[in-house]
Amino acid sequence: MLTIAAGNTALQSVLPALGRSLKVPDSAVAAAFSVSALLWVISAPFWANRSDRHGRRAMILLGVGGFTISLLLCGVMLTAGINGWIGGTAAFLAFIVGRLIYGSFGSAAPPAVQALVAGRTSREERTRALTLLGSAFGLGTILGPAIAPYLTLGHIGGIDIGLAGPAYFGAAFGACIFLAVRRMLPNDLIAEPGTHGAANAYPSIGGQASGASVTAATHVSGERVGYADPRIRAWMIMGLVMGHAQAMTGQAIGFLVIDRLHVAPIEALQPTGIVLMMGAGSSLLVQWGLIPLLNLTPRRLVLAGLLIAAVGTALTGVADSLYGIALAYAIASAGFGLIRPGFTAGSSLAVGPEAQGSVAGKVTSVNGASFVLGPSIGVGLYEAQHSLPYLTASAALLILIFYAWRSLKTPPMLDEAEA
């Protein structure tokens, strides 16, 4: 789980520099991840259901194999472009094919892993075990950008690997995981009764785990709840707008570092890594330390987070130094770190126990869908004017504050508990 998430986000963090090096439009860089996220969102529920019929081990091998082949193909094509064997545009089109493989097949592994662990734990141990898996997946989205600057390679045998290094390292780790799964996991053609996995949101920069996938995996099918159900409709709208604001600003941050600091693409990797680590650390500090300490209701978490994220995104848009960009992005990430768990908890508390699995699936779907169009919208706005995605996100979040104030409801039992 950690490897699949880290490999994707490591490549995502160096791609702005790669795109500039290959002289492809910034929007093409965003499109490469948008199509991958779209296929992930579509295929993840399919693979989650298929693992119940064809065995967990087979689906894990399929997911890890797709991940490994995808990164290896991406690395080879990018190397060809870096060394001038093919044109930058041709290299990037082939790179997108590799991303399609990742989006289509990489999503097969997480639900199968969940189901496998669920089948080997007691009911009392299951939630804790699946939460640890979710934490590994979330940690991967943080670890990938942090280590990516150290995975770039120089010349090997006269071939310049350079910024394609993270793709090769990811493929090597994936191959090791694939062999370990083949040797160590039993061939389970018959699924354990009463256990199942759930689709995970697309692993992306800023897309920390929400815990909704764990809820979906631990609740049997019950009441079906639609996105437009009056109980959760406002929460779904809020989550979708918030998610797009986060995806827009996160995807453009690598380009912003290059342009605001006026550095060459290869020299932007470490500053970009610092900014992303500041953002990830801020979000984790909020989720692991501040939220348990404050003990706020989901509605108050969302309102506070929206205000903080609006301020942080606006400041990011106007910052012109590494310190300014890193601090502003950390403030924005702290705000999003408050909103995401508030969105998850508020959606869950809006319905009864029999609808928890259905609502958790909707939350995961909304989180993943935000990274389908969000990156392309953000980079498209960035190409028009560098501050535009951040100021647009800030304005959307400020408007969302008024919508959330009027539309989000706190369950009566929480109001009584606070009183």
CSV table of C-alpha atoms in Angstrom, one decimal:
chain,number,residue,atom,x,y,z
A,1,MET,CA,0.0,0.0,0.0
A,2,LEU,CA,2.8,2.4,0.9
A,3,THR,CA,4.8,1.6,-2.2
A,4,ILE,CA,1.8,2.1,-4.6
A,5,ALA,CA,1.0,5.5,-3.1
A,6,ALA,CA,4.7,6.7,-2.7
A,7,GLY,CA,5.6,5.7,-6.3
A,8,ASN,CA,2.7,7.7,-7.7
A,9,THR,CA,3.3,10.8,-5.7
A,10,ALA,CA,7.1,10.7,-6.1
A,11,LEU,CA,6.6,10.8,-9.9
A,12,GLN,CA,3.9,13.5,-9.6
A,13,SER,CA,6.2,15.8,-7.6
A,14,VAL,CA,9.0,15.7,-10.2
A,15,LEU,CA,6.7,15.9,-13.3
A,16,PRO,CA,6.5,19.7,-13.5
A,17,ALA,CA,10.3,19.8,-13.8
A,18,LEU,CA,10.2,16.9,-16.3
A,19,GLY,CA,7.6,18.7,-18.4
A,20,ARG,CA,9.6,21.9,-18.5
A,21,SER,CA,12.8,19.9,-19.4
A,22,LEU,CA,11.0,18.2,-22.3
A,23,LYS,CA,9.3,21.4,-23.3
A,24,VAL,CA,5.8,20.1,-23.2
A,25,PRO,CA,2.9,22.4,-22.2
A,26,ASP,CA,2.1,22.5,-18.5
A,27,SER,CA,-1.4,21.5,-19.2
A,28,ALA,CA,-0.2,18.2,-20.7
A,29,VAL,CA,1.6,17.4,-17.5
A,30,ALA,CA,-1.7,17.8,-15.5
A,31,ALA,CA,-3.6,15.8,-18.1
A,32,ALA,CA,-1.3,12.9,-17.6
A,33,PHE,CA,-2.4,12.6,-14.0
A,34,SER,CA,-6.0,13.5,-14.7
A,35,VAL,CA,-6.6,10.6,-17.1
A,36,SER,CA,-4.8,8.3,-14.6
A,37,ALA,CA,-7.1,9.4,-11.8
A,38,LEU,CA,-10.2,9.1,-14.0
A,39,LEU,CA,-9.4,5.4,-14.8
A,40,TRP,CA,-8.6,4.8,-11.1
A,41,VAL,CA,-12.0,6.1,-10.0
A,42,ILE,CA,-13.8,4.0,-12.6
A,43,SER,CA,-11.9,0.8,-12.2
A,44,ALA,CA,-11.4,0.7,-8.4
A,45,PRO,CA,-15.0,-0.4,-7.6
A,46,PHE,CA,-14.8,-3.0,-10.3
A,47,TRP,CA,-11.6,-4.6,-8.9
A,48,ALA,CA,-13.0,-4.4,-5.4
A,49,ASN,CA,-16.0,-6.6,-6.4
A,50,ARG,CA,-13.8,-8.9,-8.6
A,51,SER,CA,-11.5,-9.8,-5.8
A,52,ASP,CA,-14.4,-11.4,-4.0
A,53,ARG,CA,-14.8,-13.9,-6.9
A,54,HIS,CA,-11.2,-14.4,-8.1
A,55,GLY,CA,-9.2,-14.3,-5.0
A,56,ARG,CA,-7.3,-11.6,-3.1
A,57,ARG,CA,-3.8,-12.7,-4.1
A,58,ALA,CA,-4.5,-12.6,-7.8
A,59,MET,CA,-5.9,-9.0,-7.5
A,60,ILE,CA,-2.9,-7.9,-5.5
A,61,LEU,CA,-0.5,-9.3,-8.1
A,62,LEU,CA,-2.5,-7.6,-10.8
A,63,GLY,CA,-2.4,-4.3,-9.0
A,64,VAL,CA,1.3,-4.4,-8.1
A,65,GLY,CA,2.2,-5.8,-11.6
A,66,GLY,CA,0.3,-2.9,-13.3
A,67,PHE,CA,2.0,-0.4,-11.0
A,68,THR,CA,5.5,-1.8,-11.8
A,69,ILE,CA,5.0,-2.1,-15.6
A,70,SER,CA,3.5,1.4,-15.6
A,71,LEU,CA,6.4,3.0,-13.9
A,72,LEU,CA,9.0,1.1,-15.9
A,73,LEU,CA,7.3,2.2,-19.2
A,74,CYS,CA,7.2,5.8,-17.9
A,75,GLY,CA,10.8,5.7,-17.0
A,76,VAL,CA,11.9,4.3,-20.3
A,77,MET,CA,9.9,6.8,-22.3
A,78,LEU,CA,11.0,9.7,-20.2
A,79,THR,CA,14.7,8.6,-20.6
A,80,ALA,CA,14.2,8.5,-24.3
A,81,GLY,CA,12.9,12.1,-24.3
A,82,ILE,CA,15.7,13.3,-22.0
A,83,ASN,CA,18.4,11.9,-24.2
A,84,GLY,CA,16.8,13.2,-27.4
A,85,TRP,CA,16.1,9.7,-28.9
A,86,ILE,CA,12.5,10.8,-29.5
A,87,GLY,CA,10.8,14.2,-29.3
A,88,GLY,CA,9.5,15.6,-26.1
A,89,THR,CA,5.9,15.4,-27.2
A,90,ALA,CA,6.3,11.8,-28.4
A,91,ALA,CA,7.9,10.9,-25.1
A,92,PHE,CA,5.1,12.4,-23.1
A,93,LEU,CA,2.4,10.7,-25.2
A,94,ALA,CA,4.1,7.4,-24.4
A,95,PHE,CA,4.3,8.5,-20.8
A,96,ILE,CA,0.5,9.0,-20.7
A,97,VAL,CA,0.1,5.4,-21.9
A,98,GLY,CA,2.0,4.3,-18.9
A,99,ARG,CA,-0.2,6.4,-16.7
A,100,LEU,CA,-3.3,4.7,-18.2
A,101,ILE,CA,-1.9,1.3,-17.2
A,102,TYR,CA,-1.4,2.6,-13.6
A,103,GLY,CA,-4.9,4.0,-13.4
A,104,SER,CA,-6.5,0.9,-14.9
A,105,PHE,CA,-4.7,-1.8,-12.9
A,106,GLY,CA,-3.0,-0.2,-9.9
A,107,SER,CA,-6.3,0.3,-8.2
A,108,ALA,CA,-6.8,-3.5,-8.0
A,109,ALA,CA,-4.4,-4.0,-5.1
A,110,PRO,CA,-5.7,-1.8,-2.3
A,111,PRO,CA,-9.2,-3.4,-1.9
A,112,ALA,CA,-7.7,-6.9,-2.3
A,113,VAL,CA,-5.2,-6.1,0.5
A,114,GLN,CA,-8.0,-4.8,2.7
A,115,ALA,CA,-10.0,-8.0,2.1
A,116,LEU,CA,-7.0,-10.2,2.7
A,117,VAL,CA,-6.2,-8.6,6.0
A,118,ALA,CA,-9.9,-8.6,7.0
A,119,GLY,CA,-10.0,-12.4,6.4
A,120,ARG,CA,-7.1,-13.0,8.7
A,121,THR,CA,-8.2,-10.9,11.7
A,122,SER,CA,-10.9,-11.2,14.2
A,123,ARG,CA,-13.8,-8.7,14.2
A,124,GLU,CA,-12.3,-6.9,17.1
A,125,GLU,CA,-8.9,-6.5,15.4
A,126,ARG,CA,-10.2,-5.7,11.9
A,127,THR,CA,-10.8,-2.0,12.2
A,128,ARG,CA,-7.4,-1.4,13.8
A,129,ALA,CA,-5.6,-3.5,11.1
A,130,LEU,CA,-7.4,-1.8,8.2
A,131,THR,CA,-6.7,1.6,9.7
A,132,LEU,CA,-3.0,0.8,9.8
A,133,LEU,CA,-3.3,-0.2,6.1
A,134,GLY,CA,-5.0,3.2,5.4
A,135,SER,CA,-2.2,4.9,7.3
A,136,ALA,CA,0.4,3.2,5.1
A,137,PHE,CA,-1.4,4.4,2.0
A,138,GLY,CA,-1.6,7.9,3.4
A,139,LEU,CA,2.0,7.9,4.5
A,140,GLY,CA,3.0,6.9,0.9
A,141,THR,CA,1.4,10.1,-0.4
A,142,ILE,CA,3.7,12.1,2.0
A,143,LEU,CA,6.8,9.9,1.6
A,144,GLY,CA,6.9,10.0,-2.2
A,145,PRO,CA,7.4,13.8,-2.6
A,146,ALA,CA,9.8,13.8,0.3
A,147,ILE,CA,12.2,11.3,-1.2
A,148,ALA,CA,11.8,12.1,-4.9
A,149,PRO,CA,14.6,14.7,-5.0
A,150,TYR,CA,17.0,12.0,-3.8
A,151,LEU,CA,16.0,9.5,-6.4
A,152,THR,CA,17.2,11.4,-9.5
A,153,LEU,CA,20.1,9.7,-11.2
A,154,GLY,CA,23.0,11.0,-13.3
A,155,HIS,CA,24.5,9.3,-16.3
A,156,ILE,CA,24.6,5.5,-16.3
A,157,GLY,CA,26.6,3.9,-19.1
A,158,GLY,CA,26.5,7.1,-21.1
A,159,ILE,CA,22.7,7.4,-20.7
A,160,ASP,CA,21.3,10.4,-18.9
A,161,ILE,CA,18.6,9.2,-16.5
A,162,GLY,CA,18.1,12.4,-14.5
A,163,LEU,CA,14.6,13.2,-13.6
A,164,ALA,CA,13.3,9.8,-14.7
A,165,GLY,CA,15.0,8.2,-11.7
A,166,PRO,CA,12.0,8.1,-9.4
A,167,ALA,CA,10.1,6.0,-12.0
A,168,TYR,CA,12.8,3.4,-12.1
A,169,PHE,CA,13.1,3.3,-8.3
A,170,GLY,CA,9.3,2.9,-8.0
A,171,ALA,CA,9.4,0.1,-10.6
A,172,ALA,CA,12.2,-1.7,-8.7
A,173,PHE,CA,10.3,-1.5,-5.4
A,174,GLY,CA,7.2,-2.7,-7.2
A,175,ALA,CA,9.0,-5.7,-8.6
A,176,CYS,CA,10.3,-6.6,-5.2
A,177,ILE,CA,6.8,-6.4,-3.7
A,178,PHE,CA,5.4,-8.5,-6.6
A,179,LEU,CA,8.0,-11.3,-6.0
A,180,ALA,CA,7.3,-11.2,-2.2
A,181,VAL,CA,3.5,-11.5,-2.8
A,182,ARG,CA,4.1,-14.5,-5.1
A,183,ARG,CA,6.3,-16.3,-2.6
A,184,MET,CA,4.7,-15.4,0.7
A,185,LEU,CA,0.9,-15.0,0.2
A,186,PRO,CA,-1.2,-18.2,-0.1
A,187,ASN,CA,-3.3,-18.7,-3.2
A,188,ASP,CA,-6.8,-18.0,-1.9
A,189,LEU,CA,-9.2,-18.8,-4.6
A,190,ILE,CA,-12.1,-18.9,-2.2
A,191,ALA,CA,-12.7,-15.6,-0.3
A,192,GLU,CA,-13.3,-15.6,3.4
A,193,PRO,CA,-17.0,-15.3,4.0
A,194,GLY,CA,-18.2,-11.9,5.3
A,195,THR,CA,-15.1,-10.0,4.3
A,196,HIS,CA,-14.6,-7.6,1.5
A,197,GLY,CA,-12.4,-4.7,0.4
A,198,ALA,CA,-13.4,-1.2,-0.7
A,199,ALA,CA,-12.2,1.2,-3.3
A,200,ASN,CA,-9.5,3.6,-2.2
A,201,ALA,CA,-9.3,7.2,-3.4
A,202,TYR,CA,-6.5,8.0,-6.0
A,203,PRO,CA,-3.2,8.5,-4.2
A,204,SER,CA,-2.2,12.1,-5.0
A,205,ILE,CA,-0.3,15.0,-3.5
A,206,GLY,CA,-2.6,16.5,-0.9
A,207,GLY,CA,-5.0,13.6,-1.0
A,208,GLN,CA,-4.5,12.2,2.5
A,209,ALA,CA,-6.5,9.2,3.5
A,210,SER,CA,-9.9,10.0,5.0
A,211,GLY,CA,-10.7,6.7,6.7
A,212,ALA,CA,-13.8,6.3,4.6
A,213,SER,CA,-12.4,3.3,2.8
A,214,VAL,CA,-12.0,1.5,6.1
A,215,THR,CA,-15.6,2.2,7.0
A,216,ALA,CA,-16.8,0.9,3.6
A,217,ALA,CA,-14.7,-2.3,4.1
A,218,THR,CA,-15.9,-3.0,7.5
A,219,HIS,CA,-19.7,-2.5,6.9
A,220,VAL,CA,-21.8,-5.0,5.1
A,221,SER,CA,-24.2,-3.8,2.4
A,222,GLY,CA,-27.2,-2.1,3.9
A,223,GLU,CA,-29.2,1.0,3.0
A,224,ARG,CA,-28.2,2.5,-0.3
A,225,VAL,CA,-27.7,6.3,-0.2
A,226,GLY,CA,-27.5,8.5,-3.2
A,227,TYR,CA,-25.3,11.6,-3.7
A,228,ALA,CA,-28.4,13.7,-3.8
A,229,ASP,CA,-29.9,12.3,-0.6
A,230,PRO,CA,-31.0,15.4,1.5
A,231,ARG,CA,-29.1,14.0,4.5
A,232,ILE,CA,-25.7,14.1,2.8
A,233,ARG,CA,-26.1,16.4,-0.2
A,234,ALA,CA,-24.6,19.5,1.4
A,235,TRP,CA,-21.7,17.4,2.7
A,236,MET,CA,-21.0,16.0,-0.8
A,237,ILE,CA,-21.1,19.4,-2.5
A,238,MET,CA,-18.8,20.8,0.2
A,239,GLY,CA,-16.4,17.8,-0.2
A,240,LEU,CA,-16.3,18.1,-4.0
A,241,VAL,CA,-15.6,21.8,-4.0
A,242,MET,CA,-13.0,21.6,-1.3
A,243,GLY,CA,-11.3,18.6,-3.0
A,244,HIS,CA,-11.1,20.5,-6.3
A,245,ALA,CA,-9.5,23.5,-4.5
A,246,GLN,CA,-6.9,21.2,-2.9
A,247,ALA,CA,-6.2,19.4,-6.2
A,248,MET,CA,-5.9,22.6,-8.2
A,249,THR,CA,-3.4,24.2,-5.8
A,250,GLY,CA,-1.4,21.0,-5.1
A,251,GLN,CA,-0.8,20.2,-8.8
A,252,ALA,CA,0.4,23.7,-9.7
A,253,ILE,CA,2.8,24.0,-6.8
A,254,GLY,CA,5.8,22.5,-8.7
A,255,PHE,CA,5.4,25.0,-11.5
A,256,LEU,CA,5.0,27.9,-9.0
A,257,VAL,CA,8.3,27.0,-7.4
A,258,ILE,CA,10.1,27.0,-10.7
A,259,ASP,CA,8.7,30.3,-11.9
A,260,ARG,CA,8.7,32.3,-8.6
A,261,LEU,CA,12.2,31.2,-7.6
A,262,HIS,CA,13.5,31.5,-11.2
A,263,VAL,CA,15.4,28.2,-11.1
A,264,ALA,CA,16.2,25.6,-13.7
A,265,PRO,CA,13.8,22.6,-13.5
A,266,ILE,CA,16.4,20.2,-12.1
A,267,GLU,CA,17.2,22.7,-9.4
A,268,ALA,CA,13.6,23.1,-8.4
A,269,LEU,CA,13.3,19.5,-7.0
A,270,GLN,CA,14.6,20.2,-3.5
A,271,PRO,CA,12.7,23.4,-3.0
A,272,THR,CA,9.5,21.7,-4.2
A,273,GLY,CA,10.2,18.8,-1.9
A,274,ILE,CA,10.5,21.2,1.0
A,275,VAL,CA,7.2,22.9,0.2
A,276,LEU,CA,5.4,19.6,-0.1
A,277,MET,CA,6.9,18.3,3.1
A,278,MET,CA,5.9,21.5,4.9
A,279,GLY,CA,2.3,21.0,3.6
A,280,ALA,CA,2.2,17.3,4.5
A,281,GLY,CA,3.7,17.9,8.0
A,282,SER,CA,1.2,20.6,8.7
A,283,SER,CA,-1.7,18.5,7.7
A,284,LEU,CA,-0.5,15.5,9.8
A,285,LEU,CA,0.1,17.8,12.8
A,286,VAL,CA,-3.5,19.0,12.5
A,287,GLN,CA,-5.0,15.6,12.0
A,288,TRP,CA,-3.0,13.7,14.7
A,289,GLY,CA,-2.5,16.4,17.3
A,290,LEU,CA,-4.9,19.4,16.9
A,291,ILE,CA,-8.2,17.7,16.1
A,292,PRO,CA,-8.1,15.3,19.0
A,293,LEU,CA,-7.2,18.2,21.3
A,294,LEU,CA,-9.9,20.5,20.2
A,295,ASN,CA,-12.7,17.9,19.9
A,296,LEU,CA,-14.8,20.0,17.6
A,297,THR,CA,-17.9,18.9,15.8
A,298,PRO,CA,-17.6,18.1,12.1
A,299,ARG,CA,-19.4,21.3,11.1
A,300,ARG,CA,-17.0,23.5,13.2
A,301,LEU,CA,-14.0,21.6,11.8
A,302,VAL,CA,-15.1,22.3,8.3
A,303,LEU,CA,-15.9,26.0,8.9
A,304,ALA,CA,-12.5,26.6,10.6
A,305,GLY,CA,-10.7,24.6,7.9
A,306,LEU,CA,-12.3,26.5,5.1
A,307,LEU,CA,-11.3,29.9,6.5
A,308,ILE,CA,-7.7,28.7,7.2
A,309,ALA,CA,-7.4,27.1,3.7
A,310,ALA,CA,-8.8,30.2,2.0
A,311,VAL,CA,-6.1,32.4,3.7
A,312,GLY,CA,-3.3,29.9,2.9
A,313,THR,CA,-4.2,29.5,-0.7
A,314,ALA,CA,-4.4,33.2,-1.2
A,315,LEU,CA,-1.0,33.7,0.4
A,316,THR,CA,0.5,31.0,-1.7
A,317,GLY,CA,-0.7,32.7,-4.8
A,318,VAL,CA,1.2,35.9,-4.0
A,319,ALA,CA,4.3,34.5,-2.2
A,320,ASP,CA,7.6,35.1,-4.1
A,321,SER,CA,10.2,33.4,-1.9
A,322,LEU,CA,10.8,29.8,-0.8
A,323,TYR,CA,10.0,30.7,2.8
A,324,GLY,CA,6.8,32.5,1.8
A,325,ILE,CA,5.6,29.7,-0.5
A,326,ALA,CA,6.4,27.0,2.1
A,327,LEU,CA,4.7,28.8,4.9
A,328,ALA,CA,1.6,29.7,2.9
A,329,TYR,CA,1.2,26.2,1.5
A,330,ALA,CA,1.6,24.8,5.1
A,331,ILE,CA,-1.2,27.1,6.2
A,332,ALA,CA,-3.4,26.0,3.3
A,333,SER,CA,-2.6,22.3,4.1
A,334,ALA,CA,-3.5,22.8,7.7
A,335,GLY,CA,-6.9,24.1,6.6
A,336,PHE,CA,-7.5,21.2,4.3
A,337,GLY,CA,-6.3,18.9,7.1
A,338,LEU,CA,-9.2,20.1,9.2
A,339,ILE,CA,-11.8,20.0,6.4
A,340,ARG,CA,-11.2,16.4,5.2
A,341,PRO,CA,-11.9,14.6,8.5
A,342,GLY,CA,-14.8,16.9,9.2
A,343,PHE,CA,-16.3,16.1,5.8
A,344,THR,CA,-15.8,12.3,6.4
A,345,ALA,CA,-17.3,12.4,10.0
A,346,GLY,CA,-20.1,14.8,9.1
A,347,SER,CA,-21.3,12.6,6.2
A,348,SER,CA,-21.1,9.5,8.4
A,349,LEU,CA,-23.1,11.1,11.3
A,350,ALA,CA,-25.8,12.3,8.9
A,351,VAL,CA,-27.1,8.7,8.4
A,352,GLY,CA,-27.9,5.7,10.5
A,353,PRO,CA,-25.7,2.6,11.0
A,354,GLU,CA,-27.3,0.7,8.1
A,355,ALA,CA,-26.1,3.3,5.6
A,356,GLN,CA,-22.5,3.7,6.8
A,357,GLY,CA,-21.0,1.5,4.1
A,358,SER,CA,-22.8,3.3,1.3
A,359,VAL,CA,-22.0,6.8,2.6
A,360,ALA,CA,-18.3,5.8,3.1
A,361,GLY,CA,-18.2,4.7,-0.5
A,362,LYS,CA,-19.6,8.1,-1.6
A,363,VAL,CA,-17.0,10.0,0.4
A,364,THR,CA,-14.1,7.9,-1.1
A,365,SER,CA,-15.6,8.5,-4.6
A,366,VAL,CA,-15.8,12.3,-4.1
A,367,ASN,CA,-12.2,12.4,-2.7
A,368,GLY,CA,-11.0,10.5,-5.8
A,369,ALA,CA,-13.1,12.5,-8.3
A,370,SER,CA,-11.5,15.7,-7.1
A,371,PHE,CA,-8.2,14.7,-8.7
A,372,VAL,CA,-9.8,13.9,-12.1
A,373,LEU,CA,-10.5,17.5,-13.2
A,374,GLY,CA,-8.9,19.5,-10.4
A,375,PRO,CA,-5.2,19.2,-11.6
A,376,SER,CA,-6.1,20.1,-15.2
A,377,ILE,CA,-8.3,23.1,-14.1
A,378,GLY,CA,-5.5,24.3,-11.8
A,379,VAL,CA,-2.7,24.1,-14.3
A,380,GLY,CA,-5.0,25.6,-17.0
A,381,LEU,CA,-5.6,28.6,-14.8
A,382,TYR,CA,-1.9,28.7,-14.0
A,383,GLU,CA,-1.0,29.0,-17.6
A,384,ALA,CA,-3.3,32.0,-17.9
A,385,GLN,CA,-1.8,33.7,-14.8
A,386,HIS,CA,0.4,32.2,-12.1
A,387,SER,CA,-1.6,33.4,-9.1
A,388,LEU,CA,-5.0,32.5,-10.7
A,389,PRO,CA,-5.4,28.9,-9.4
A,390,TYR,CA,-4.7,29.9,-5.8
A,391,LEU,CA,-6.8,33.0,-5.8
A,392,THR,CA,-9.7,31.1,-7.5
A,393,ALA,CA,-9.4,28.3,-4.9
A,394,SER,CA,-9.4,30.9,-2.1
A,395,ALA,CA,-12.5,32.6,-3.5
A,396,ALA,CA,-14.3,29.3,-3.9
A,397,LEU,CA,-13.4,28.4,-0.3
A,398,LEU,CA,-14.7,31.7,1.0
A,399,ILE,CA,-18.0,31.2,-0.8
A,400,LEU,CA,-18.1,27.7,0.5
A,401,ILE,CA,-18.0,29.1,4.1
A,402,PHE,CA,-21.3,30.8,3.6
A,403,TYR,CA,-22.8,27.7,2.0
A,404,ALA,CA,-21.5,25.4,4.8
A,405,TRP,CA,-22.8,27.8,7.5
A,406,ARG,CA,-26.3,27.7,6.1
A,407,SER,CA,-26.5,24.1,4.9
A,408,LEU,CA,-24.3,21.8,7.0
A,409,LYS,CA,-26.1,20.4,10.0
A,410,THR,CA,-24.7,19.1,13.3
A,411,PRO,CA,-26.5,15.9,14.5
A,412,PRO,CA,-28.6,16.6,17.6
A,413,MET,CA,-26.7,14.1,19.7
A,414,LEU,CA,-23.4,16.1,19.2
A,415,ASP,CA,-25.1,19.4,20.2
A,416,GLU,CA,-26.3,17.7,23.4
A,417,ALA,CA,-22.9,16.3,24.1
A,418,GLU,CA,-21.3,19.7,23.7
A,419,ALA,CA,-23.8,21.3,26.0
